[in-house]
Tab-separated table of C-alpha atoms in Angstrom:
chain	number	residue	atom	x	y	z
H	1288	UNK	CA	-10.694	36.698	13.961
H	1289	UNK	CA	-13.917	37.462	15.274
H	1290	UNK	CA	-15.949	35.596	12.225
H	1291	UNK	CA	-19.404	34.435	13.059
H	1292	UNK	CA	-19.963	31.098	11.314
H	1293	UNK	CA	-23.134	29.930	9.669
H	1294	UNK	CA	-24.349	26.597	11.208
H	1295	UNK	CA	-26.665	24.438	10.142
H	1296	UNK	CA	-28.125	23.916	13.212
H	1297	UNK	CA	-28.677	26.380	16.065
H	1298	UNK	CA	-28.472	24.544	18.730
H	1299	UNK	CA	-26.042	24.337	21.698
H	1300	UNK	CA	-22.711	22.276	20.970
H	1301	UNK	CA	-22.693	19.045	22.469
H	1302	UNK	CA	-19.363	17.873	24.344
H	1303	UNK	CA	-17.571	16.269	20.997
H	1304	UNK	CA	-19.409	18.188	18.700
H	1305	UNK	CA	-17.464	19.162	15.515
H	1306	UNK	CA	-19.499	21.151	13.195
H	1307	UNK	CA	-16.371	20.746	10.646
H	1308	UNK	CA	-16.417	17.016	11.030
H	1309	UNK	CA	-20.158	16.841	10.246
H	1310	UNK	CA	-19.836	18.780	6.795
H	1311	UNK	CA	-17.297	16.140	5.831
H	1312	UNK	CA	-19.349	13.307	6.671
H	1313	UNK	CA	-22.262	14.379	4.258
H	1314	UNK	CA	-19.837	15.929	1.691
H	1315	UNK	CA	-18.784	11.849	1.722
H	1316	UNK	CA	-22.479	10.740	0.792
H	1317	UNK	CA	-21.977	12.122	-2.864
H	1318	UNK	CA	-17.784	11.357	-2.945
H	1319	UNK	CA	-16.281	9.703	-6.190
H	1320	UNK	CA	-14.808	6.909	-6.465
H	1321	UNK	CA	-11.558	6.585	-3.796
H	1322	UNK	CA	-8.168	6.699	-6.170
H	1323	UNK	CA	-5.996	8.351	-3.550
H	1324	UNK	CA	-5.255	11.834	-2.994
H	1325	UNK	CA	-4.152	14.339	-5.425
H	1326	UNK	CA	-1.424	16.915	-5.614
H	1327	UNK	CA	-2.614	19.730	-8.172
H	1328	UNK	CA	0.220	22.549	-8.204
H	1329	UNK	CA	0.315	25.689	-10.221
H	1330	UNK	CA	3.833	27.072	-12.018
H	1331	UNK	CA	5.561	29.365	-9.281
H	1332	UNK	CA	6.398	31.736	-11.965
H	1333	UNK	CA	6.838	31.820	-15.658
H	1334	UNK	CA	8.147	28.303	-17.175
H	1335	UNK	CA	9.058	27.566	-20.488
H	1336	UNK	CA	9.595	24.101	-22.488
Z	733	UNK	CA	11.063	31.986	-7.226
Z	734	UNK	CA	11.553	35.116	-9.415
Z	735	UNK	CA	12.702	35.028	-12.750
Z	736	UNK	CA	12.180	32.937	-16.477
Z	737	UNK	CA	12.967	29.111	-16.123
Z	738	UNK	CA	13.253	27.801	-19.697
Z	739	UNK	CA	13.301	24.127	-19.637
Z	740	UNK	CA	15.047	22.684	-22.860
Z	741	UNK	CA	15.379	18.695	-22.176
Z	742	UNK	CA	13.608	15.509	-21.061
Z	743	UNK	CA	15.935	15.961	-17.579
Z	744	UNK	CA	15.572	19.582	-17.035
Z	745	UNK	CA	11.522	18.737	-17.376
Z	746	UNK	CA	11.492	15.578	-14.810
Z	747	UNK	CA	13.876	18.151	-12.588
Z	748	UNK	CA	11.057	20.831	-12.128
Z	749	UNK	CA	8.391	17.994	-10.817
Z	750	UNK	CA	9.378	17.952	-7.243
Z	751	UNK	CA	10.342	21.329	-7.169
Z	752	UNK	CA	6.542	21.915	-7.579
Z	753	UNK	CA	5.367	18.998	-5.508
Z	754	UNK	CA	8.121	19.085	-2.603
Z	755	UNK	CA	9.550	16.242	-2.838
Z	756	UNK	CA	9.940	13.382	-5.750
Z	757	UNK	CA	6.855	11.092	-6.653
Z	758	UNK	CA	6.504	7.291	-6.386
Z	759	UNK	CA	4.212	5.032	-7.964
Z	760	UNK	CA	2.557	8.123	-9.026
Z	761	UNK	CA	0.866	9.497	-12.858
Z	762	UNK	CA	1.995	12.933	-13.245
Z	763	UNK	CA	-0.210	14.785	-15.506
Z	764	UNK	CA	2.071	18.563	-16.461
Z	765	UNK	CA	-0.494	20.770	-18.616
Z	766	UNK	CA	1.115	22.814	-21.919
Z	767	UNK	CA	0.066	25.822	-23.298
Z	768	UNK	CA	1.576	27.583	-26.145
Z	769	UNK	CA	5.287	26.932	-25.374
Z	770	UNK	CA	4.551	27.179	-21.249
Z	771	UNK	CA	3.961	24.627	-18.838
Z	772	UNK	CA	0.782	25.415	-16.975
Z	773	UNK	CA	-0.671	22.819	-13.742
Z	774	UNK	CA	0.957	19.846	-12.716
Z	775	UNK	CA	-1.247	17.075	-11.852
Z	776	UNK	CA	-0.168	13.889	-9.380
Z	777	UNK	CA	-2.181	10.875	-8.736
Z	778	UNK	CA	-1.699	7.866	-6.936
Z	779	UNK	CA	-0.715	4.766	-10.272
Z	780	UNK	CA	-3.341	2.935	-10.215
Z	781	UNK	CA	-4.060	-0.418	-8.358
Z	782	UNK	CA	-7.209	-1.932	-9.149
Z	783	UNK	CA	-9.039	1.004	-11.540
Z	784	UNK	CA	-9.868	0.046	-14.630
Z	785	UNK	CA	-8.092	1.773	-17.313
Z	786	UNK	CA	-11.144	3.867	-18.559
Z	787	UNK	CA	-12.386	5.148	-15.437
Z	788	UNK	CA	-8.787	5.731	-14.148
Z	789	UNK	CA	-7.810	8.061	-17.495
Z	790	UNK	CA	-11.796	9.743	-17.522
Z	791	UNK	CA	-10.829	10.411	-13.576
Z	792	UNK	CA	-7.500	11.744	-14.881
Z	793	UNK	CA	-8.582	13.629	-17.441
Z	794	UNK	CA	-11.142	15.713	-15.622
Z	795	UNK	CA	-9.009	16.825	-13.026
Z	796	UNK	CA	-5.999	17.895	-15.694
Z	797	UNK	CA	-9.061	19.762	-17.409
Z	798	UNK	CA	-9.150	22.225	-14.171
Z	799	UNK	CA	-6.689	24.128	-16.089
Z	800	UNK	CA	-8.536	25.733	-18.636
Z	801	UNK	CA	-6.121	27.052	-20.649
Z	802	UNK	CA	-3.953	23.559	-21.116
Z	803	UNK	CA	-3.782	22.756	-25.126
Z	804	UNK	CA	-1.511	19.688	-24.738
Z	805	UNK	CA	-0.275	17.946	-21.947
Z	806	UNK	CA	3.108	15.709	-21.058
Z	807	UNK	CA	2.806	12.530	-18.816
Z	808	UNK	CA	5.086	11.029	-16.409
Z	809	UNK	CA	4.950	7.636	-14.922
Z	810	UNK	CA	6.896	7.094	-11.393
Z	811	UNK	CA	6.988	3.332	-11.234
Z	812	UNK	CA	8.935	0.281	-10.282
Z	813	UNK	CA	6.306	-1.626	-10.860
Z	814	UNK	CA	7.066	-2.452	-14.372
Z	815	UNK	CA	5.836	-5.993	-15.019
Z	816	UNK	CA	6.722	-8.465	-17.438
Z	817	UNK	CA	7.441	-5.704	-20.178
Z	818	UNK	CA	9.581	-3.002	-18.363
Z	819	UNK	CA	9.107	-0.310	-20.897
Z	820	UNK	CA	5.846	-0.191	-20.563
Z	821	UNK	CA	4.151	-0.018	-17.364
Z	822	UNK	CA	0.649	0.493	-16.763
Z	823	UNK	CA	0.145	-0.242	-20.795
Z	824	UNK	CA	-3.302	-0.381	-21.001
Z	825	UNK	CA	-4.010	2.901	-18.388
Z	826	UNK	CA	-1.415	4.822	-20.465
Z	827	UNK	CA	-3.359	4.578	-23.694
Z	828	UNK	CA	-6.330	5.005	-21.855
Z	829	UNK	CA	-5.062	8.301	-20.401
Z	830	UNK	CA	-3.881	9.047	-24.301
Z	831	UNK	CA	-6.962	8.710	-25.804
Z	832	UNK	CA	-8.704	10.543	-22.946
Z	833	UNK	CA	-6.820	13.417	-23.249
Z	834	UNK	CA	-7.174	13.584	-26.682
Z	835	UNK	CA	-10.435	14.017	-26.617
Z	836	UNK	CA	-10.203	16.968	-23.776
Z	837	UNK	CA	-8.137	18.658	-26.024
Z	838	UNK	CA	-5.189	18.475	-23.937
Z	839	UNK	CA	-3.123	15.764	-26.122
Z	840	UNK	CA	0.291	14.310	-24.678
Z	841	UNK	CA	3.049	15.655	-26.323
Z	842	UNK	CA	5.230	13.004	-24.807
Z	843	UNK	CA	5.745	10.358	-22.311
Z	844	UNK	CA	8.264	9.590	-19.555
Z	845	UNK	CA	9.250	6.598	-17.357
Z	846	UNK	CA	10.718	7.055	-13.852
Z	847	UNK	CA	12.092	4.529	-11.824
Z	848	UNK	CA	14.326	4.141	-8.648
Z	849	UNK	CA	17.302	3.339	-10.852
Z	850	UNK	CA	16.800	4.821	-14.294
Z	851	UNK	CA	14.407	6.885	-16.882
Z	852	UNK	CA	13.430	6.937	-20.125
Z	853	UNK	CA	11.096	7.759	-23.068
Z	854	UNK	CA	7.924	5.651	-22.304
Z	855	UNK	CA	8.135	2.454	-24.523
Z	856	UNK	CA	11.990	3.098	-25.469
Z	857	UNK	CA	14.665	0.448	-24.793
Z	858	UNK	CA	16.869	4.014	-22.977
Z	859	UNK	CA	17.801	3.679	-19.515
Z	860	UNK	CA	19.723	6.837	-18.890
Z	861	UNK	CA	21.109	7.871	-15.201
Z	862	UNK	CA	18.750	9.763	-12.881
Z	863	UNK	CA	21.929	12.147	-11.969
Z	864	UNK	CA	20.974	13.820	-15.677
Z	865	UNK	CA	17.996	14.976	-13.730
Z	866	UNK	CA	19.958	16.372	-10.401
Z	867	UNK	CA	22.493	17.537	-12.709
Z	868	UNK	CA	20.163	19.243	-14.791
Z	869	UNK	CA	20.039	23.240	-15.421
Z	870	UNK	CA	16.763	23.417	-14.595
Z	871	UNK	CA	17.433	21.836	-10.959
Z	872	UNK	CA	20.511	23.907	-10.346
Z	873	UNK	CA	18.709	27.016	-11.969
Z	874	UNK	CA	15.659	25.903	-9.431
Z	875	UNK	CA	17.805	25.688	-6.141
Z	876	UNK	CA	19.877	28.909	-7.050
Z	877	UNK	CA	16.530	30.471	-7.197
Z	878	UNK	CA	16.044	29.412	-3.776
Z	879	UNK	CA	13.642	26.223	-4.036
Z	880	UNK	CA	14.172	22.907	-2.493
Z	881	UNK	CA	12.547	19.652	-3.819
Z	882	UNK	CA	12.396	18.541	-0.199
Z	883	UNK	CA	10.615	20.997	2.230
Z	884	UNK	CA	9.080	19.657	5.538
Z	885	UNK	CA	7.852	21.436	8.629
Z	886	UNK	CA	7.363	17.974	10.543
Z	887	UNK	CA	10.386	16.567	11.958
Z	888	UNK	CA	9.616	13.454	14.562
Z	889	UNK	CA	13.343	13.464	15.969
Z	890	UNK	CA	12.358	17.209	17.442
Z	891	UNK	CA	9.266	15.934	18.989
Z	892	UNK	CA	9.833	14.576	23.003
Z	893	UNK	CA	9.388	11.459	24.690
Z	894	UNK	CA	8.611	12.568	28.176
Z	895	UNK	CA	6.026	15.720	27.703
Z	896	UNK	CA	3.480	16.170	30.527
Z	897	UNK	CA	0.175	15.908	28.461
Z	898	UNK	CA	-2.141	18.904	28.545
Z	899	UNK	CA	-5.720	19.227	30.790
Z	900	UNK	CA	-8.469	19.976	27.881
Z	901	UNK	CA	-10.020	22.672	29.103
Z	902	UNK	CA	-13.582	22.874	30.229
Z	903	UNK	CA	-15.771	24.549	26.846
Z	904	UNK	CA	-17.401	27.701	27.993
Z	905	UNK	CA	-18.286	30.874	25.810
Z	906	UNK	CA	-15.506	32.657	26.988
Z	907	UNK	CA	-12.729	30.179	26.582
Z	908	UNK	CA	-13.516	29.843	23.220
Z	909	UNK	CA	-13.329	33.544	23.095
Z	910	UNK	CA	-10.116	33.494	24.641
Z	911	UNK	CA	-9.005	30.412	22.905
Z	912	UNK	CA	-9.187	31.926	19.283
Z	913	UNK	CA	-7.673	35.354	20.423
Z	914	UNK	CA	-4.611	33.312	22.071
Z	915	UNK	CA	-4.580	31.715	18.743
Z	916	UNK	CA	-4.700	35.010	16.416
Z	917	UNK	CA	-2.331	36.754	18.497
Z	918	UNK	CA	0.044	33.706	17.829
Z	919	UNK	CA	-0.791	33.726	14.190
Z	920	UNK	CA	-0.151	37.536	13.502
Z	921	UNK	CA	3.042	37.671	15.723
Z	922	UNK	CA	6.060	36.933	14.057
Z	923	UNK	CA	8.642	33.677	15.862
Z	924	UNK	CA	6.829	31.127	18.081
Z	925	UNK	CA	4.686	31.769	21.424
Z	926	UNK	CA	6.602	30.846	24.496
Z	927	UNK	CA	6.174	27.607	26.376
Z	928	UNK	CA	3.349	28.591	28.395
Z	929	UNK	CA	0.982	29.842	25.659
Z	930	UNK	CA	1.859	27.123	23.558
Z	931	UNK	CA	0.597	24.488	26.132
Z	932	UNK	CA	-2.294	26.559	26.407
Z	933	UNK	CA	-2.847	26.587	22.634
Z	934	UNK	CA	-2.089	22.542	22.695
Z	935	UNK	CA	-5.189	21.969	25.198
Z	936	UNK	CA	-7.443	24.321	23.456
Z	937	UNK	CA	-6.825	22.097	20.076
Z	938	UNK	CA	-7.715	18.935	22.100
Z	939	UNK	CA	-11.093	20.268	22.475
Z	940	UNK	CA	-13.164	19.674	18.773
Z	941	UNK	CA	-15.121	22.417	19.021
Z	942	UNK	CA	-13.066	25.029	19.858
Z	943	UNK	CA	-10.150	22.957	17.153
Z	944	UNK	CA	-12.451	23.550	14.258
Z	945	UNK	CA	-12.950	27.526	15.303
Z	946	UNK	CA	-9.247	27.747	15.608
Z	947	UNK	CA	-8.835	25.495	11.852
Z	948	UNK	CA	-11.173	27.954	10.347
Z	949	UNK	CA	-9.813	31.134	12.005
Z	950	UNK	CA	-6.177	30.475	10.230
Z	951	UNK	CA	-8.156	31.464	6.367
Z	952	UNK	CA	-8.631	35.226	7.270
Z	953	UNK	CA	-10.562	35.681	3.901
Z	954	UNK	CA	-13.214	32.143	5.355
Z	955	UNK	CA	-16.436	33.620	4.127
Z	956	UNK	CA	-18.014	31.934	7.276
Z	957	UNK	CA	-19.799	29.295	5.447
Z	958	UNK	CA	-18.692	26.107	7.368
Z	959	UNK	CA	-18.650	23.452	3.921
Z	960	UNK	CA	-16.872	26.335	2.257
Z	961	UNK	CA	-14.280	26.362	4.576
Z	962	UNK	CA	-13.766	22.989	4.716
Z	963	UNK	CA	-13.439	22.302	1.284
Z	964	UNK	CA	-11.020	25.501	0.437
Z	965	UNK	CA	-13.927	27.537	-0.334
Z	966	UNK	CA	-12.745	31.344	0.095
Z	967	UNK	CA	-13.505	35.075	-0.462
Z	968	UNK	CA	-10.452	35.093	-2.432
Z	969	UNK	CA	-6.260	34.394	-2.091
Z	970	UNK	CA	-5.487	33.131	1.398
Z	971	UNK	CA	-2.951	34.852	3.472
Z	972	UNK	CA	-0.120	31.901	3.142
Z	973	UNK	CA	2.237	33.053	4.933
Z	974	UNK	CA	-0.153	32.916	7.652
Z	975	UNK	CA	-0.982	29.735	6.927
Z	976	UNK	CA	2.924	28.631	6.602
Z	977	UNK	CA	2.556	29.755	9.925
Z	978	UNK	CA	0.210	28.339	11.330
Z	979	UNK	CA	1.950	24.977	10.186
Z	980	UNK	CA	4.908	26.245	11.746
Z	981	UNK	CA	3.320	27.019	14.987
Z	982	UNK	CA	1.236	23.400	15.019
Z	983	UNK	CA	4.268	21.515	14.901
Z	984	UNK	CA	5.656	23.471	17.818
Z	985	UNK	CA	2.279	22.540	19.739
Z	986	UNK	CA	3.490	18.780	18.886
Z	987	UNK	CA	6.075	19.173	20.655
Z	988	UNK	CA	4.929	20.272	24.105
Z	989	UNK	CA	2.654	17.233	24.184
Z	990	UNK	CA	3.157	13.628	24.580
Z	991	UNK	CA	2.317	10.999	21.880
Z	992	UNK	CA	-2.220	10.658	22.079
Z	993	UNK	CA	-2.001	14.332	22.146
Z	994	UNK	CA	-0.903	15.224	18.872
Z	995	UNK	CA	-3.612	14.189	16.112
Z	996	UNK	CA	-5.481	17.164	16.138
Z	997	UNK	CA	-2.562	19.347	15.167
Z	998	UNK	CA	-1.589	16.303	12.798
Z	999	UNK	CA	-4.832	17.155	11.420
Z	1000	UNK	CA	-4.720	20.549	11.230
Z	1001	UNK	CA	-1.388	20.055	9.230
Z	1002	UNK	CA	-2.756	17.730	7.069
Z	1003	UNK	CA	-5.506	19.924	6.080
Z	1004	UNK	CA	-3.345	22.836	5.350
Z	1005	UNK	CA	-1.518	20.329	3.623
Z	1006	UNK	CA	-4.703	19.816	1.452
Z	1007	UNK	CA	-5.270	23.630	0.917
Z	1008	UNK	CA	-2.274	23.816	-0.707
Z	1009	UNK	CA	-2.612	21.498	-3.360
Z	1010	UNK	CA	-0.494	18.721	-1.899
Z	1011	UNK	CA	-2.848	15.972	-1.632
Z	1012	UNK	CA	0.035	13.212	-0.985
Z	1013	UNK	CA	1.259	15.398	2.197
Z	1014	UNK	CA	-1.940	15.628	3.387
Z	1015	UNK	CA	-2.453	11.977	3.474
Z	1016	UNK	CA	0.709	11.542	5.156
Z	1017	UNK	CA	-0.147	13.676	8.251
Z	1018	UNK	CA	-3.512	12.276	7.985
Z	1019	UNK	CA	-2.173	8.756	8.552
Z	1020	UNK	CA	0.272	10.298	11.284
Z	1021	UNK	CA	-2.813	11.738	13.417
Z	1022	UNK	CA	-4.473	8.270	13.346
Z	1023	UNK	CA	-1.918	6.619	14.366
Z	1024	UNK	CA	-1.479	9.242	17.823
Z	1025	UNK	CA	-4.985	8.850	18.444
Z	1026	UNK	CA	-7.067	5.813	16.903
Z	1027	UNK	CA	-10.161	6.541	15.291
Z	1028	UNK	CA	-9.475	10.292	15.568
Z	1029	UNK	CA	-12.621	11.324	13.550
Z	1030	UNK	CA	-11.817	14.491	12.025
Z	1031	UNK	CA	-8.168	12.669	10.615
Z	1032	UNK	CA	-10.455	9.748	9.245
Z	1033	UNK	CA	-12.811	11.690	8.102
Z	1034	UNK	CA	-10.462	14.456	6.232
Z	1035	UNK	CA	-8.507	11.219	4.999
Z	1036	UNK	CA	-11.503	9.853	2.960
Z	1037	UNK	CA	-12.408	13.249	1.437
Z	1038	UNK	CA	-9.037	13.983	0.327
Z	1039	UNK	CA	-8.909	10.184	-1.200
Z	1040	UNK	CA	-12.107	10.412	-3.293
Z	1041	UNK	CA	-10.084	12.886	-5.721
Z	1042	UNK	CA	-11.397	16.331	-4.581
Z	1043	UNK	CA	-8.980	18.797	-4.927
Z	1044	UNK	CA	-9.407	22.286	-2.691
Z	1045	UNK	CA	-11.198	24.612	-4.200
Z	1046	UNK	CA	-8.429	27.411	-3.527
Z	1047	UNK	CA	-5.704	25.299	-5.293
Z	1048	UNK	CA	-7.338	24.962	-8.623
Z	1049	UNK	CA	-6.995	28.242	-9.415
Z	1050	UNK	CA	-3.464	30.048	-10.318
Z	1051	UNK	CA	-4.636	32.992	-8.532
Z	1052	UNK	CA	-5.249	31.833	-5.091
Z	1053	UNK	CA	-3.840	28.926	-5.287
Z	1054	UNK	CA	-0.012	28.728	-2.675
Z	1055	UNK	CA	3.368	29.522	-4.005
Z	1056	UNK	CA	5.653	27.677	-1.911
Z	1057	UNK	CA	8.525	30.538	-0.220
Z	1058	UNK	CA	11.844	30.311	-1.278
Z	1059	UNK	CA	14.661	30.195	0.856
């Protein structure tokens, strides 16, 4: 609580303005390919086979 | 889930999948990584639809090669798509995947098929009942540990008809202020706020600005970097049983609002969803939170991300990455 975020831009938020939903939209401009999503899961503890 | 789980068959291995994913896969690759005798990441993709074999087993390949320490690999395909030849589907992106692997140093040890009705040994003429899988040790070993295959905060039957909708509140500096101290308080205290502060908490999330302070405020270790954040970026292992929470607590927001109200905690969900590895979740709350709202951005927006492979950056790593709570 309390963090102070690093924008990218300083200036005042416009009504609508999502500062999360414009980091996606330029992580998108350099995205692979579109094969669905992914589930990547780790062992919960130790498993043998 | 404390304890040794030795897995010694075929069934007791396709028993520990959705025990690990929550829930079992369809028309999905599963990708489990080996090392000396252990089974290390599990890997799920979407089968493919229109990749090309190559690209689809290079794509494959490089996100089973997260786990550094994988020296062979098994491979399970979840299909009842199985064409002309029903012992081997998806031929040509098996081999692909084969020879892939091979050259990651992470060969396949072994091959599975897994259909609605049956499985078997990839290419075999077996079809053996999928009741040796629930009756498996490994499954009853699993659930007397305390997992469950099937675990799911959302519930639409618990989620009313007739809810006044929420006023968004008007953005100043001090609501947000008050917004994300409403929205720690709820996080840190143990049970569910009552109705009043959850309606409160339910307008504050219809606002996007304030939503994405509240998103980011759930990773206590966020190093404040906004792309980091986003894309599971943090100073370290999350808290997850605040974040369990916080799921928890976002589903109870659902409820005290009507249907065009909900996608933002959809969304929320859905990226939680994300953080923890469970791409196919995330998608499904995704979908959910564009359907309550059309066009909802952030949903849309999250949707394609998650879909162009990226996995969070907090789940690739057995350190930080969740461990689901047992029962």
């Amino acid at each position: 609580m309390g963090t102070e975020y690093t924008l990218t831009e300083d200036d005042k938020p416009t009504p609508g303005a999502s500062f999360l939903e414009d980091v996606i939209e330029l992580q998108l401009l350099t995205a692979n390919e579109s094969l669905g999503p992914v589930d990547f899961t780790h062992p919960q503890e130790h498993h043998d086979f | 889930m404390t304890g040794k789980l030795t897995l010694t068959s075929p069934a007791d291995l396709l028993a520990y999948i959705p025990h690990l994913l929550g829930g079992t896969p369809t028309e999905s690759f599963i990708v489990l990584t080996a090392s000396a005798g252990a089974l290390g990441a599990t890997l799920r993709v979407d089968a493919p639809m229109d990749t090309a074999p190559l690209g689809f087993a290079q794509t494959v390949t490089s996100l089973a090669a997260q786990d550094e320490n994988a020296t062979a690999c098994y491979l399970v395909v979840y299909t009842d798509e199985t064409g002309d030849d029903a012992r081997f589907p998806y031929a040509a992106h098996v081999a692909a995947l084969g020879k892939e692997l091979v050259t990651a140093r992470m060969p396949v040890r072994k091959v599975y098929l897994v259909t609605s009705t049956h499985w078997a040994a990839y290419g075999s003429t077996e079809r053996n009942p999928l009741e040796q899988i629930t009756d498996s040790n490994a499954n009853a070993t699993l659930t007397f540990m305390g997992s469950a295959p099937n675990v799911d905060v959302y519930n639409p039957a618990l989620l009313g008809k007739w809810v006044e909708p929420v006023q968004v509140p008007v953005r100043t500096e001090e609501s947000v202020q008050e917004a994300r101290r409403e929205w720690d308080t709820a996080l840190e205290a143990p049970g569910m706020p009552d109705h009043e502060t959850t309606r409160k908490l339910a307008a504050w999330f219809q606002d996007t600005y304030i939503r994405d302070f509240l998103m980011a405020d759930i990773i206590t270790t966020n190093n404040g970097v906004i792309i980091d954040i986003i894309l599971g970026k943090f100073d370290g292992r999350p808290d997850w049983k605040r974040v369990d929470h916080a799921e928890t607590i976002a589903f109870e927001l659902m409820k005290a609002v009507p249907e065009g109200q909900r996608a933002p905690m959809l969304t929320l969900m859905g990226w939680l969803q994300w953080l923890k590895g469970h791409g196919k979740h995330a998608e499904r709350y995704l979908k959910l939170a564009v359907e309550d709202v059309h066009g909802y951005r952030f949903a849309e927006l999250l949707y394609d991300l998650i879909g162009s492979v990226y996995i969070a950056e907090v789940a690739k790593n057995q350190e930080t990455a969740y461990k689901r709570p047992t029962s």
